[in-house]
Structure formats: C-alpha cells, structure tokens
mmCIF file of C-alpha atoms and ligand atoms in Angstrom:
data_model
loop_
_atom_site.group_PDB
_atom_site.id
_atom_site.type_symbol
_atom_site.label_atom_id
_atom_site.label_comp_id
_atom_site.label_asym_id
_atom_site.label_seq_id
_atom_site.Cartn_x
_atom_site.Cartn_y
_atom_site.Cartn_z
ATOM 1 C CA UNK A 16 148.010 120.222 214.325
ATOM 2 C CA UNK A 17 144.946 118.204 215.135
ATOM 3 C CA UNK A 18 144.895 114.420 214.850
ATOM 4 C CA UNK A 19 143.419 113.169 211.605
ATOM 5 C CA UNK A 20 139.638 112.839 211.822
ATOM 6 C CA UNK A 21 137.793 109.546 211.682
ATOM 7 C CA UNK A 22 135.862 108.740 208.526
ATOM 8 C CA UNK A 23 132.628 109.590 210.371
ATOM 9 C CA UNK A 24 133.990 112.999 211.367
ATOM 10 C CA UNK A 25 135.196 113.528 207.813
ATOM 11 C CA UNK A 26 131.742 112.792 206.384
ATOM 12 C CA UNK A 27 130.012 115.020 208.939
ATOM 13 C CA UNK A 28 132.396 117.879 208.191
ATOM 14 C CA UNK A 29 131.888 117.372 204.453
ATOM 15 C CA UNK A 30 128.104 117.513 204.867
ATOM 16 C CA UNK A 31 128.550 120.895 206.541
ATOM 17 C CA UNK A 32 131.258 121.962 204.018
ATOM 18 C CA UNK A 33 133.724 122.532 206.835
ATOM 19 C CA UNK A 34 137.453 122.060 207.033
ATOM 20 C CA UNK A 35 138.294 118.338 207.320
ATOM 21 C CA UNK A 36 141.149 119.122 209.719
ATOM 22 C CA UNK A 37 139.420 121.237 212.367
ATOM 23 C CA UNK A 38 135.720 121.131 211.427
ATOM 24 C CA UNK A 39 135.391 124.875 211.998
ATOM 25 C CA UNK A 40 136.645 126.804 208.979
ATOM 26 C CA UNK A 41 134.770 126.880 205.689
ATOM 27 C CA UNK A 42 136.164 124.591 202.990
ATOM 28 C CA UNK A 43 134.398 126.251 200.067
ATOM 29 C CA UNK A 44 134.108 129.818 199.007
ATOM 30 C CA UNK A 45 131.169 130.543 196.751
ATOM 31 C CA UNK A 46 129.302 127.516 195.471
ATOM 32 C CA UNK A 47 132.090 124.991 194.956
ATOM 33 C CA UNK A 48 135.467 126.734 194.890
ATOM 34 C CA UNK A 49 137.750 125.407 197.562
ATOM 35 C CA UNK A 50 139.756 127.698 199.802
ATOM 36 C CA UNK A 51 143.547 127.788 199.598
ATOM 37 C CA UNK A 52 143.851 127.233 203.334
ATOM 38 C CA UNK A 53 141.539 126.972 206.315
ATOM 39 C CA UNK A 54 140.996 130.365 207.940
ATOM 40 C CA UNK A 55 140.867 128.743 211.392
ATOM 41 C CA UNK A 56 143.606 126.094 211.496
ATOM 42 C CA UNK A 57 145.660 126.947 208.395
ATOM 43 C CA UNK A 58 145.488 123.468 206.826
ATOM 44 C CA UNK A 59 146.202 123.795 203.112
ATOM 45 C CA UNK A 60 143.745 122.525 200.490
ATOM 46 C CA UNK A 61 144.411 124.659 197.432
ATOM 47 C CA UNK A 62 146.630 122.035 195.796
ATOM 48 C CA UNK A 63 144.080 119.212 196.094
ATOM 49 C CA UNK A 64 142.179 118.363 192.908
ATOM 50 C CA UNK A 65 139.019 116.335 193.346
ATOM 51 C CA UNK A 66 138.571 116.152 189.549
ATOM 52 C CA UNK A 67 135.521 114.092 188.504
ATOM 53 C CA UNK A 68 135.052 112.382 191.872
ATOM 54 C CA UNK A 69 132.393 114.773 193.211
ATOM 55 C CA UNK A 70 130.374 114.597 189.982
ATOM 56 C CA UNK A 71 130.515 110.801 190.039
ATOM 57 C CA UNK A 72 129.393 110.647 193.675
ATOM 58 C CA UNK A 73 126.634 113.186 193.060
ATOM 59 C CA UNK A 74 125.239 111.207 190.132
ATOM 60 C CA UNK A 75 125.446 107.998 192.171
ATOM 61 C CA UNK A 76 123.544 109.459 195.129
ATOM 62 C CA UNK A 77 121.002 111.577 193.254
ATOM 63 C CA UNK A 78 120.324 108.885 190.679
ATOM 64 C CA UNK A 79 119.472 106.320 193.319
ATOM 65 C CA UNK A 80 117.239 108.723 195.236
ATOM 66 C CA UNK A 81 115.372 110.228 192.281
ATOM 67 C CA UNK A 82 114.893 106.972 190.380
ATOM 68 C CA UNK A 83 113.646 105.283 193.564
ATOM 69 C CA UNK A 84 111.177 108.109 194.100
ATOM 70 C CA UNK A 85 109.996 107.957 190.500
ATOM 71 C CA UNK A 86 109.459 104.205 190.666
ATOM 72 C CA UNK A 87 107.614 104.564 193.980
ATOM 73 C CA UNK A 88 105.460 107.582 193.229
ATOM 74 C CA UNK A 89 104.629 107.390 189.520
ATOM 75 C CA UNK A 90 102.540 104.175 189.617
ATOM 76 C CA UNK A 91 100.362 105.730 192.330
ATOM 77 C CA UNK A 92 99.603 109.109 190.799
ATOM 78 C CA UNK A 93 97.795 110.227 187.686
ATOM 79 C CA UNK A 94 99.867 113.241 186.762
ATOM 80 C CA UNK A 95 99.918 114.649 183.261
ATOM 81 C CA UNK A 96 103.178 113.920 181.510
ATOM 82 C CA UNK A 97 104.310 117.573 181.576
ATOM 83 C CA UNK A 98 103.891 117.655 185.357
ATOM 84 C CA UNK A 99 105.842 114.443 185.891
ATOM 85 C CA UNK A 100 108.660 115.689 183.679
ATOM 86 C CA UNK A 101 108.742 119.034 185.474
ATOM 87 C CA UNK A 102 108.691 117.573 188.974
ATOM 88 C CA UNK A 103 111.355 114.922 188.442
ATOM 89 C CA UNK A 104 113.715 117.078 186.445
ATOM 90 C CA UNK A 105 113.431 119.845 189.050
ATOM 91 C CA UNK A 106 113.964 117.318 191.848
ATOM 92 C CA UNK A 107 117.048 115.909 190.129
ATOM 93 C CA UNK A 108 118.552 119.341 189.464
ATOM 94 C CA UNK A 109 117.819 120.526 192.993
ATOM 95 C CA UNK A 110 119.311 117.411 194.525
ATOM 96 C CA UNK A 111 122.435 117.730 192.356
ATOM 97 C CA UNK A 112 122.889 121.341 193.445
ATOM 98 C CA UNK A 113 122.544 120.260 197.058
ATOM 99 C CA UNK A 114 124.834 117.216 196.907
ATOM 100 C CA UNK A 115 127.652 118.402 194.604
ATOM 101 C CA UNK A 116 129.438 120.818 196.979
ATOM 102 C CA UNK A 117 129.202 118.308 199.820
ATOM 103 C CA UNK A 118 130.596 115.567 197.598
ATOM 104 C CA UNK A 119 133.453 117.888 196.669
ATOM 105 C CA UNK A 120 134.147 118.568 200.345
ATOM 106 C CA UNK A 121 134.154 114.838 200.997
ATOM 107 C CA UNK A 122 136.655 114.139 198.229
ATOM 108 C CA UNK A 123 138.944 116.993 199.272
ATOM 109 C CA UNK A 124 138.778 115.778 202.863
ATOM 110 C CA UNK A 125 139.435 112.161 201.908
ATOM 111 C CA UNK A 126 142.414 113.127 199.734
ATOM 112 C CA UNK A 127 143.763 115.381 202.488
ATOM 113 C CA UNK A 128 143.260 112.668 205.133
ATOM 114 C CA UNK A 129 145.019 110.045 202.997
ATOM 115 C CA UNK A 130 147.999 112.372 202.658
ATOM 116 C CA UNK A 131 147.880 112.001 198.887
ATOM 117 C CA UNK A 132 149.479 114.851 196.944
ATOM 118 C CA UNK A 133 146.090 115.680 195.407
ATOM 119 C CA UNK A 134 147.429 116.681 192.038
ATOM 120 C CA UNK A 135 149.451 115.175 189.235
ATOM 121 C CA UNK A 136 152.332 117.560 189.876
ATOM 122 C CA UNK A 137 154.068 116.773 193.133
HETATM 123 ZN ZN1 ZN B 298 140.600 124.044 209.632
#
C-alpha cells in the first residue's frame, strides 16, 4: 500500500478524477459515480459517501468565478438582456458540470485520506 498522499497530491489527483491512493486508476465511472475499488491499486471507495459536500464546493467555486466575471464584464459591454442571461446562465451551468465531478473526487479522496468511515453505518 502506498503512503498517504499530501494534500497537494490529493487535489491534483482529484482534478484529474484519479484514485487518491495511487493517482493512476479512475475514481469515477460515468459522470459522477464512484468506483467500488481502484482498478490499479485496489483501494476501496465504494463505501465512502461524499453527500452534499461536492455540491457545496461546486457552488462556492462557480459562484465566485461567475459572479466575479459578471461584475467585471457587464459594466463594460452593451449586450441585450437576453444575451447576458444566456451567456451567464450557460457559463454557470458549464462550470458546474466541469467542477462537480472534481469536487466529488476531492471529497472522496479527503474522506479516504482521513481514514473516516465515510458513511453513517460503520
Ligand atoms: Zn488506485
């Protein structure tokens, strides 16, 4: 078994949706369903429940980015209202779709690294 990764390694592996233990195997199958166990190192993740953590982190990150962009760009452009609504809603949805699986990987990795049971049933 590999030594536990540093927080920097954990974040990097989460950004690539890779196994927090080895950094090689995929942590998600499909869009955001976690694997039972890493195909490379065998570390088990199926019992870990990230619950609302990934959604919270996604909203935190995307909200700060999109609102900052809106406040920076909107005063300097003369877009019709329909265009502004379309652009910012699409940007927010796209950013959420991009960030959510990575946030889930981060939470699963952090729970795994902490050695927490990861579920309410031990
Ligand atoms: Zn692995």
